[in-house]
Amino acid sequence: MTNIIFLGPPGSGKGTQASMVSKELNVPTISTGEVLRKQVEMESEIGKTAKSYMNSGGLVPDAVVVDIIKNRIFEDDCQNGFILDGFPRNMNQAVVLDSMLSSFNKKIDIVFNFEINDEILIKRIAGRYSCKKCGLVYNSYFKLPKKEGICDNCKSTQFENREDDNEHTVKNRLKVYHNSTVELIEYYKKKNLLCSIEAIESVPLVFDRLIEVVQNFSKY
Ligand code: AMP
């Protein structure tokens, strides 16, 4: 059983890697950002609370995200491990997570820290958009569809982008990320759980590295 955290700024590719590693290891990914976006779409109470924080690029209050995690990590499909994508985002969340896990005799095993320079991130995120029909992700700087305006995968001509993926919000999200995760990185470093990942590398290379680390960990 391996419980993993993916720590990294928005646009570092951790979402993509989380879903690939999830499949490979057959464990679920729990993405607080994903859950919150669904709640916003459903216009639930949680969604209504979260929306303004998300749109400005700030953090949603700890109580809201902690509740999401608390209900999710003890479900049956997490028995063989899980990947946390986007949680914890600050020290308080990390401490609450540790105490929740230890009360069930569980712990975090590896914390991957996706490292990448901010300028590349701004282009990666502000340029990000996806096909409305199949969800395939494109980028106006790095990855356009082969035929302009037509999805490579499903040929749809409709695209969309996340409300918080604009340059202004991205800059704020990065600032918030750096401010709140400095301590977090130190915290996991001291616990000897931190593993740095060069997130600028290609998707398959990053993936191989992640799997190698997990497999080495599982051997012992
Ligand atoms: P993400 O998809 O991880 O980039 O998250 C999108 C947005 O959801 C963030 O900018 C925050 O507003 C909110 N969010 C996601 N995870 C958390 C968390 N652990 N704590 C607080 N806010 C979060």
XYZ file of N, CA and C and ligand atoms in Angstrom:
683
model
N 0.833 -1.205 0.000
C 0.000 0.000 0.000
C 0.869 1.257 0.000
N 0.601 2.161 -0.914
C 1.391 3.385 -0.956
C 0.465 4.600 -1.007
N 0.601 5.453 -0.021
C -0.184 6.689 0.007
C 0.720 7.837 -0.434
N 0.285 8.499 -1.496
C 1.165 9.468 -2.157
C 0.533 10.861 -2.197
N 1.389 11.870 -2.056
C 0.939 13.253 -2.264
C 1.660 13.809 -3.481
N 0.923 14.480 -4.350
C 1.532 15.215 -5.460
C 1.476 16.696 -5.110
N 2.638 17.251 -4.885
C 2.732 18.662 -4.528
C 3.316 19.385 -5.735
N 2.696 20.470 -6.135
C 3.274 21.184 -7.274
C 2.390 22.331 -7.668
N 2.961 23.355 -8.285
C 2.167 24.512 -8.686
C 1.180 24.150 -9.787
N 0.140 24.988 -9.958
C -0.794 24.739 -11.056
C -0.037 24.740 -12.378
N -0.339 23.801 -13.236
C 0.313 23.753 -14.547
C 1.580 22.923 -14.562
N 1.946 22.316 -13.418
C 3.197 21.549 -13.381
C 3.025 20.150 -13.958
N 1.795 19.827 -14.348
C 1.546 18.512 -14.960
C 1.172 17.457 -13.945
N 0.960 17.853 -12.709
C 0.689 16.830 -11.681
C -0.677 16.172 -11.880
N -1.627 16.917 -12.422
C -2.955 16.333 -12.682
C -2.868 15.217 -13.725
N -2.147 15.512 -14.802
C -1.957 14.521 -15.879
C -1.247 13.293 -15.326
N -0.168 13.529 -14.584
C 0.609 12.410 -14.040
C -0.215 11.633 -13.013
N -1.003 12.349 -12.220
C -1.798 11.655 -11.202
C -2.737 10.659 -11.867
N -3.369 11.067 -12.972
C -4.310 10.122 -13.573
C -3.566 8.945 -14.218
N -2.362 9.179 -14.759
C -1.593 8.068 -15.348
C -1.091 7.101 -14.265
N -0.567 7.667 -13.185
C -0.012 6.828 -12.107
C -1.149 6.055 -11.420
N -2.294 6.723 -11.297
C -3.484 6.080 -10.732
C -3.818 4.787 -11.465
N -3.839 4.893 -12.788
C -4.170 3.726 -13.620
C -3.123 2.642 -13.441
N -1.864 3.050 -13.491
C -0.753 2.091 -13.406
C -0.778 1.350 -12.058
N -1.039 2.062 -10.980
C -0.983 1.442 -9.649
C -2.340 0.920 -9.178
N -3.359 1.252 -9.975
C -4.720 0.856 -9.618
C -5.162 1.409 -8.256
N -4.872 2.668 -8.049
C -5.340 3.363 -6.843
C -6.014 4.674 -7.277
N -6.977 5.167 -6.508
C -7.670 6.388 -6.937
C -6.845 7.664 -6.729
N -7.114 8.651 -7.569
C -6.572 9.997 -7.329
C -7.675 10.826 -6.721
N -7.347 11.532 -5.674
C -8.321 12.435 -5.072
C -7.822 13.848 -5.312
N -8.540 14.566 -6.164
C -8.128 15.927 -6.494
C -9.147 16.896 -5.884
N -8.705 17.674 -4.911
C -9.646 18.599 -4.259
C -10.150 19.645 -5.273
N -9.278 20.064 -6.189
C -9.683 21.031 -7.218
C -10.818 20.466 -8.073
N -10.680 19.188 -8.477
C -11.706 18.515 -9.284
C -13.031 18.453 -8.532
N -12.957 18.002 -7.269
C -14.179 17.861 -6.471
C -14.849 19.237 -6.339
N -14.028 20.264 -6.073
C -14.603 21.602 -5.901
C -15.235 22.118 -7.190
N -14.571 21.861 -8.325
C -15.150 22.323 -9.602
C -16.505 21.654 -9.854
N -16.607 20.370 -9.507
C -17.899 19.668 -9.663
C -18.963 20.302 -8.773
N -18.567 20.633 -7.547
C -19.523 21.243 -6.613
C -19.981 22.614 -7.125
N -19.060 23.352 -7.737
C -19.419 24.671 -8.285
C -20.419 24.477 -9.425
N -20.150 23.477 -10.265
C -21.027 23.195 -11.403
C -22.430 22.823 -10.920
N -22.470 22.026 -9.833
C -23.765 21.571 -9.296
C -24.480 22.663 -8.516
N -23.788 23.777 -8.282
C -24.317 24.897 -7.493
C -24.746 24.459 -6.088
N -23.966 23.517 -5.518
C -24.242 23.039 -4.156
C -23.796 24.106 -3.148
N -24.096 23.867 -1.869
C -23.670 24.817 -0.826
C -22.138 24.956 -0.823
N -21.448 23.788 -0.893
C -19.977 23.815 -0.929
C -19.519 24.626 -2.146
N -20.160 24.359 -3.273
C -19.802 25.044 -4.524
C -19.971 26.547 -4.406
N -21.068 26.947 -3.789
C -21.330 28.397 -3.652
C -20.256 29.048 -2.778
N -19.868 28.348 -1.700
C -18.820 28.892 -0.826
C -17.496 28.963 -1.578
N -17.200 27.907 -2.327
C -15.875 27.794 -2.940
C -15.660 28.731 -4.131
N -16.736 29.034 -4.838
C -16.605 29.705 -6.138
C -15.784 30.997 -6.114
N -16.095 31.892 -5.174
C -15.411 33.192 -5.207
C -13.918 33.037 -4.898
N -13.587 32.109 -3.987
C -12.172 31.877 -3.676
C -11.450 31.344 -4.904
N -12.099 30.393 -5.569
C -11.461 29.768 -6.731
C -11.278 30.776 -7.867
N -12.302 31.593 -8.091
C -12.208 32.548 -9.195
C -11.151 33.614 -8.985
N -10.825 33.887 -7.717
C -9.787 34.892 -7.490
C -8.410 34.250 -7.396
N -8.383 32.919 -7.377
C -7.095 32.214 -7.290
C -6.652 31.961 -5.863
N -7.496 32.311 -4.901
C -7.147 32.071 -3.490
C -7.502 30.653 -3.051
N -7.186 30.348 -1.792
C -7.505 29.016 -1.269
C -8.899 28.998 -0.650
N -9.613 27.917 -0.886
C -10.917 27.692 -0.269
C -10.651 27.402 1.221
N -11.541 27.826 2.132
C -11.267 27.608 3.563
C -10.949 26.141 3.889
N -9.994 25.961 4.809
C -9.536 24.620 5.181
C -10.681 23.675 5.552
N -11.650 24.199 6.327
C -12.735 23.330 6.807
C -13.445 22.643 5.642
N -13.627 23.377 4.543
C -14.342 22.823 3.384
C -13.539 21.696 2.741
N -12.251 21.940 2.491
C -11.448 20.912 1.807
C -11.139 19.722 2.716
N -10.935 20.010 3.998
C -10.651 18.918 4.941
C -11.839 17.957 4.978
N -13.051 18.511 4.955
C -14.252 17.680 4.956
C -14.314 16.784 3.731
N -13.935 17.336 2.594
C -13.949 16.555 1.345
C -13.001 15.365 1.486
N -11.793 15.635 1.987
C -10.770 14.597 2.114
C -11.161 13.557 3.163
N -11.682 14.055 4.276
C -12.035 13.169 5.394
C -13.029 12.098 4.939
N -13.974 12.531 4.116
C -14.974 11.568 3.664
C -14.435 10.632 2.615
N -13.374 11.032 1.940
C -12.948 10.269 0.767
C -11.830 9.261 1.052
N -10.839 9.626 1.877
C -9.660 8.746 1.983
C -9.898 7.448 2.746
N -11.041 7.358 3.416
C -11.297 6.099 4.132
C -12.298 5.214 3.397
N -12.639 5.596 2.172
C -13.534 4.735 1.384
C -12.781 3.484 0.952
N -13.561 2.436 0.597
C -12.962 1.127 0.299
C -11.868 1.166 -0.764
N -12.094 1.946 -1.819
C -11.121 1.927 -2.922
C -9.786 2.582 -2.538
N -9.712 3.168 -1.350
C -8.438 3.772 -0.909
C -7.634 2.820 -0.027
N -8.159 1.624 0.201
C -7.479 0.668 1.085
C -6.089 0.295 0.577
N -5.945 0.254 -0.764
C -4.637 -0.121 -1.327
C -3.747 1.068 -1.621
N -4.164 2.212 -1.143
C -3.374 3.420 -1.370
C -4.179 4.458 -2.127
N -3.636 5.663 -2.202
C -4.304 6.748 -2.926
C -3.279 7.796 -3.319
N -3.700 8.628 -4.252
C -2.865 9.776 -4.639
C -3.657 11.032 -4.309
N -3.042 11.928 -3.555
C -3.688 13.209 -3.273
C -3.118 14.250 -4.222
N -3.991 14.844 -5.014
C -3.555 15.864 -5.969
C -4.160 17.204 -5.552
N -3.320 18.108 -5.072
C -3.827 19.434 -4.679
C -4.185 19.544 -3.211
N -3.897 18.527 -2.460
C -4.123 18.535 -1.005
C -2.994 17.769 -0.336
N -2.401 18.248 0.742
C -2.640 19.522 1.412
C -2.015 20.699 0.669
N -2.544 21.900 0.951
C -2.033 23.116 0.318
C -1.376 24.032 1.357
N -1.511 23.726 2.612
C -0.851 24.532 3.653
C -0.579 23.650 4.873
N 0.134 24.218 5.855
C 0.543 23.440 7.023
C -0.637 22.885 7.806
N -1.653 23.722 7.985
C -2.799 23.250 8.762
C -3.410 22.000 8.119
N -3.581 22.032 6.806
C -4.153 20.865 6.112
C -3.249 19.647 6.276
N -1.920 19.864 6.235
C -0.981 18.740 6.359
C -1.063 18.098 7.739
N -1.164 18.962 8.756
C -1.210 18.445 10.129
C -2.527 17.693 10.357
N -3.625 18.261 9.860
C -4.924 17.589 10.006
C -4.897 16.247 9.274
N -4.293 16.241 8.102
C -4.207 14.992 7.331
C -3.444 13.925 8.103
N -2.288 14.295 8.640
C -1.490 13.331 9.406
C -2.265 12.769 10.591
N -2.993 13.639 11.276
C -3.688 13.118 12.463
C -4.875 12.246 12.036
N -5.547 12.598 10.934
C -6.643 11.733 10.443
C -6.097 10.355 10.097
N -4.960 10.340 9.391
C -4.395 9.057 8.951
C -3.910 8.242 10.144
N -3.214 8.904 11.076
C -2.628 8.115 12.172
C -3.706 7.518 13.067
N -4.870 8.157 13.134
C -5.926 7.558 13.963
C -6.447 6.257 13.326
N -6.124 6.029 12.065
C -6.483 4.762 11.424
C -5.234 3.932 11.128
N -4.152 4.249 11.826
C -2.887 3.537 11.627
C -2.352 3.614 10.208
N -2.584 4.720 9.579
C -2.088 4.919 8.212
C -1.137 6.105 8.208
N -0.438 6.259 7.065
C 0.472 7.408 6.951
C 0.732 7.730 5.485
N 1.346 8.877 5.282
C 1.789 9.243 3.934
C 3.145 8.576 3.702
N 3.337 8.009 2.497
C 4.588 7.300 2.221
C 5.560 8.106 1.349
N 5.015 8.785 0.331
C 5.896 9.560 -0.568
C 5.219 10.896 -0.887
N 6.025 11.953 -0.917
C 5.517 13.261 -1.357
C 6.344 13.683 -2.569
N 5.716 13.689 -3.735
C 6.416 14.140 -4.939
C 6.268 15.648 -5.058
N 7.393 16.321 -5.206
C 7.356 17.770 -5.357
C 7.704 18.132 -6.805
N 6.698 18.543 -7.581
C 6.892 18.889 -8.992
C 7.500 20.289 -9.076
N 8.746 20.367 -9.578
C 9.430 21.660 -9.615
C 9.524 22.182 -11.043
N 9.142 23.446 -11.213
C 9.184 24.060 -12.549
C 9.118 25.580 -12.410
N 9.744 26.254 -13.374
C 9.837 27.705 -13.302
C 8.508 28.427 -13.623
N 8.235 29.525 -12.904
C 6.939 30.201 -13.006
C 6.592 30.716 -14.397
N 7.613 31.212 -15.134
C 7.289 31.776 -16.452
C 6.712 30.726 -17.392
N 7.277 29.541 -17.324
C 6.758 28.454 -18.163
C 5.347 28.097 -17.717
N 5.160 28.128 -16.408
C 3.836 27.784 -15.871
C 2.757 28.741 -16.355
N 3.082 30.037 -16.372
C 2.081 31.027 -16.779
C 1.628 30.734 -18.212
N 2.589 30.418 -19.075
C 2.219 30.091 -20.461
C 1.431 28.788 -20.515
N 1.885 27.818 -19.732
C 1.207 26.522 -19.744
C -0.254 26.665 -19.326
N -0.486 27.488 -18.290
C -1.861 27.562 -17.761
C -2.713 28.548 -18.534
N -2.173 29.752 -18.761
C -3.003 30.746 -19.431
C -3.324 30.287 -20.855
N -2.493 29.423 -21.428
C -2.746 28.934 -22.793
C -3.584 27.667 -22.832
N -3.917 27.143 -21.654
C -4.576 25.830 -21.593
C -6.065 25.906 -21.961
N -6.512 25.012 -22.817
C -7.952 24.871 -23.082
C -8.226 23.431 -23.487
N -9.486 23.046 -23.497
C -9.759 21.635 -23.799
C -10.989 21.480 -24.675
N -11.085 20.315 -25.274
C -12.239 20.012 -26.130
C -13.454 19.844 -25.218
N -14.556 20.507 -25.603
C -15.758 20.481 -24.767
C -16.375 19.085 -24.741
N -16.136 18.335 -25.844
C -16.789 17.023 -25.945
C -15.971 15.905 -25.283
N -14.681 15.780 -25.650
C -13.922 14.620 -25.127
C -12.922 15.014 -24.039
N -12.715 16.316 -23.830
C -11.839 16.743 -22.720
C -10.355 16.797 -23.051
N -9.987 16.430 -24.300
C -8.554 16.462 -24.648
C -8.002 17.877 -24.445
N -6.823 17.943 -23.802
C -6.275 19.248 -23.434
C -5.318 19.781 -24.504
N -5.459 21.068 -24.845
C -4.567 21.742 -25.804
C -3.908 22.931 -25.127
N -2.987 23.571 -25.883
C -2.375 24.789 -25.363
C -2.068 25.724 -26.530
N -2.485 26.991 -26.388
C -2.314 27.924 -27.503
C -0.843 28.285 -27.734
N 0.042 28.015 -26.784
C 1.476 28.242 -27.005
C 2.189 26.961 -27.439
N 1.806 25.851 -26.826
C 2.608 24.629 -26.998
C 1.945 23.504 -27.786
N 0.618 23.446 -27.760
C -0.010 22.281 -28.396
C -1.369 22.634 -29.009
N -1.325 23.028 -30.302
C -2.566 23.360 -30.991
C -3.108 22.088 -31.643
N -4.420 22.053 -31.947
C -4.930 20.890 -32.691
C -4.240 20.841 -34.062
N -4.116 19.644 -34.643
C -3.419 19.524 -35.944
C -4.114 20.381 -36.997
N -5.454 20.358 -36.971
C -6.218 21.237 -37.873
C -6.886 22.294 -37.012
N -6.606 23.560 -37.331
C -7.086 24.637 -36.469
C -8.591 24.537 -36.161
N -8.942 24.601 -34.909
C -10.355 24.645 -34.513
C -11.072 23.309 -34.530
N -10.320 22.208 -34.801
C -10.966 20.881 -34.834
C -10.219 19.932 -33.894
N -10.952 19.302 -32.993
C -10.294 18.410 -32.023
C -9.670 17.205 -32.728
N -8.394 16.922 -32.420
C -7.675 15.789 -33.036
C -8.379 14.473 -32.742
N -8.956 14.396 -31.553
C -9.510 13.118 -31.098
C -10.928 12.872 -31.595
N -11.840 13.834 -31.344
C -13.259 13.542 -31.647
C -13.836 14.448 -32.722
N -13.001 15.336 -33.291
C -13.394 16.242 -34.393
C -14.400 17.321 -33.979
N -14.659 17.441 -32.686
C -15.570 18.492 -32.239
C -14.936 19.860 -32.544
N -15.781 20.867 -32.704
C -15.234 22.209 -32.963
C -15.467 23.131 -31.763
N -15.915 22.513 -30.661
C -16.186 23.335 -29.475
C -15.139 23.104 -28.392
N -14.605 24.210 -27.904
C -13.548 24.135 -26.888
C -13.949 24.984 -25.685
N -13.292 24.725 -24.575
C -13.596 25.539 -23.390
C -12.330 25.706 -22.555
N -12.323 26.715 -21.688
C -11.219 26.761 -20.721
C -11.731 27.043 -19.321
N -10.929 26.638 -18.324
C -11.333 26.813 -16.937
C -11.413 28.282 -16.596
N -12.429 28.630 -15.821
C -12.638 30.038 -15.486
C -11.411 30.649 -14.795
N -10.681 29.803 -14.032
C -9.529 30.355 -13.295
C -8.212 30.240 -14.064
N -8.274 29.820 -15.335
C -7.051 29.713 -16.141
C -6.776 30.977 -16.950
N -6.798 32.144 -16.337
C -6.410 33.346 -17.082
C -5.187 33.945 -16.396
N -4.469 34.817 -17.139
C -3.157 35.239 -16.660
C -3.199 35.879 -15.269
N -4.207 36.720 -15.043
C -4.278 37.417 -13.756
C -4.446 36.414 -12.607
N -5.427 35.515 -12.769
C -5.696 34.525 -11.712
C -4.511 33.593 -11.536
N -3.889 33.230 -12.666
C -2.749 32.315 -12.595
C -1.631 32.907 -11.751
N -1.362 34.198 -11.967
C -0.282 34.833 -11.198
C -0.617 34.790 -9.713
N -1.889 35.032 -9.406
C -2.277 34.976 -7.993
C -2.194 33.550 -7.460
N -2.615 32.579 -8.274
C -2.549 31.187 -7.818
C -1.107 30.782 -7.528
N -0.184 31.271 -8.358
C 1.229 30.927 -8.142
C 1.755 31.572 -6.860
N 1.335 32.829 -6.652
C 1.782 33.521 -5.444
C 1.266 32.781 -4.199
N -0.026 32.458 -4.251
C -0.642 31.730 -3.129
C 0.077 30.395 -2.939
N 0.346 29.735 -4.065
C 1.005 28.426 -3.990
C 2.358 28.536 -3.286
N 3.188 29.479 -3.756
C 4.532 29.591 -3.179
C 4.474 29.974 -1.699
N 3.594 30.952 -1.389
C 3.506 31.384 0.012
C 3.105 30.250 0.938
N 2.130 29.470 0.509
C 1.605 28.481 1.450
C 2.369 27.163 1.431
N 3.143 26.901 0.364
C 3.786 25.582 0.326
C 5.247 25.559 0.764
N 5.833 26.739 0.963
C 7.236 26.752 1.416
C 7.378 25.892 2.671
N 6.500 26.174 3.622
C 6.552 25.453 4.901
C 6.264 23.969 4.727
N 5.340 23.724 3.805
C 4.916 22.345 3.548
C 6.082 21.503 3.030
N 6.870 22.113 2.145
C 8.015 21.418 1.564
C 9.029 21.090 2.665
N 9.260 22.072 3.536
C 10.176 21.849 4.668
C 9.672 20.726 5.578
N 8.379 20.756 5.814
C 7.736 19.781 6.705
C 7.968 18.346 6.208
N 7.740 18.132 4.907
C 7.906 16.780 4.363
C 9.379 16.413 4.173
N 10.205 17.452 3.952
C 11.651 17.198 3.843
C 12.154 16.646 5.167
N 11.742 17.288 6.249
C 12.177 16.855 7.589
C 11.713 15.437 7.888
N 10.568 15.072 7.366
C 10.044 13.726 7.593
C 10.679 12.714 6.629
N 11.569 13.227 5.757
C 12.248 12.373 4.793
C 11.311 11.728 3.770
N 10.264 12.457 3.416
C 9.275 11.888 2.487
C 9.338 12.553 1.119
N 10.098 13.648 1.041
C 10.045 14.474 -0.165
C 10.908 13.933 -1.292
N 10.325 13.865 -2.486
C 11.085 13.448 -3.658
C 10.862 14.492 -4.754
N 11.935 15.185 -5.176
C 11.797 16.248 -6.180
C 11.665 15.671 -7.575
N 10.776 16.279 -8.350
C 10.556 15.833 -9.727
C 10.779 17.017 -10.657
N 11.624 16.809 -11.684
C 11.860 17.857 -12.683
C 10.664 17.876 -13.620
N 9.709 18.777 -13.340
C 8.443 18.726 -14.069
C 8.524 19.289 -15.486
N 9.672 19.855 -15.860
C 9.841 20.369 -17.224
C 10.044 19.228 -18.222
N 10.456 18.065 -17.721
C 10.697 16.904 -18.589
C 9.401 16.466 -19.262
N 9.541 15.611 -20.293
C 8.351 15.178 -21.033
C 7.443 14.318 -20.148
N 6.174 14.221 -20.557
C 5.201 13.443 -19.781
C 5.673 11.995 -19.552
N 6.132 11.269 -20.606
C 6.567 9.882 -20.351
C 7.779 9.785 -19.423
N 8.700 10.739 -19.548
C 9.889 10.696 -18.670
C 9.522 10.910 -17.207
N 8.654 11.906 -16.977
C 8.231 12.176 -15.599
C 7.501 10.948 -15.057
N 6.648 10.382 -15.893
C 5.883 9.205 -15.478
C 6.824 8.055 -15.073
N 7.828 7.763 -15.905
C 8.765 6.672 -15.604
C 9.456 6.899 -14.262
N 9.849 8.155 -14.052
C 10.549 8.492 -12.802
C 9.644 8.242 -11.579
N 8.375 8.668 -11.707
C 7.440 8.498 -10.589
C 7.245 7.013 -10.271
N 7.057 6.230 -11.325
C 6.814 4.791 -11.123
C 8.054 4.125 -10.511
N 9.223 4.546 -10.993
C 10.470 3.972 -10.463
C 10.565 4.213 -8.937
N 10.251 5.449 -8.548
C 10.342 5.779 -7.111
C 9.323 4.956 -6.306
N 8.095 4.846 -6.830
C 7.061 4.095 -6.101
C 7.461 2.622 -5.992
N 7.987 2.080 -7.107
C 8.375 0.667 -7.071
C 9.519 0.420 -6.098
N 10.477 1.327 -6.065
C 11.579 1.192 -5.114
C 11.066 1.246 -3.688
N 10.118 2.150 -3.474
C 9.556 2.280 -2.124
C 8.853 0.977 -1.723
N 8.071 0.397 -2.657
C 7.265 -0.782 -2.335
C 8.120 -2.009 -2.041
N 9.375 -2.011 -2.541
C 10.263 -3.159 -2.330
C 10.602 -3.352 -0.862
N 10.608 -2.193 -0.132
C 11.097 -2.290 1.254
C 9.973 -2.386 2.260
P -6.371 22.947 -8.609
O -7.244 22.240 -9.605
O -5.665 21.999 -7.678
O -5.438 23.946 -9.268
O -7.348 23.799 -7.673
C -8.157 24.838 -8.186
C -8.613 25.746 -7.055
O -9.363 24.996 -6.081
C -7.478 26.374 -6.250
O -6.986 27.563 -6.853
C -8.182 26.649 -4.898
O -9.007 27.790 -4.985
C -9.098 25.441 -4.756
N -8.425 24.329 -4.020
C -8.054 23.105 -4.499
N -7.471 22.352 -3.549
C -7.459 23.120 -2.426
C -6.974 22.931 -1.094
N -6.363 21.802 -0.721
N -7.136 23.949 -0.206
C -7.764 25.089 -0.539
N -8.218 25.356 -1.774
C -8.085 24.382 -2.721
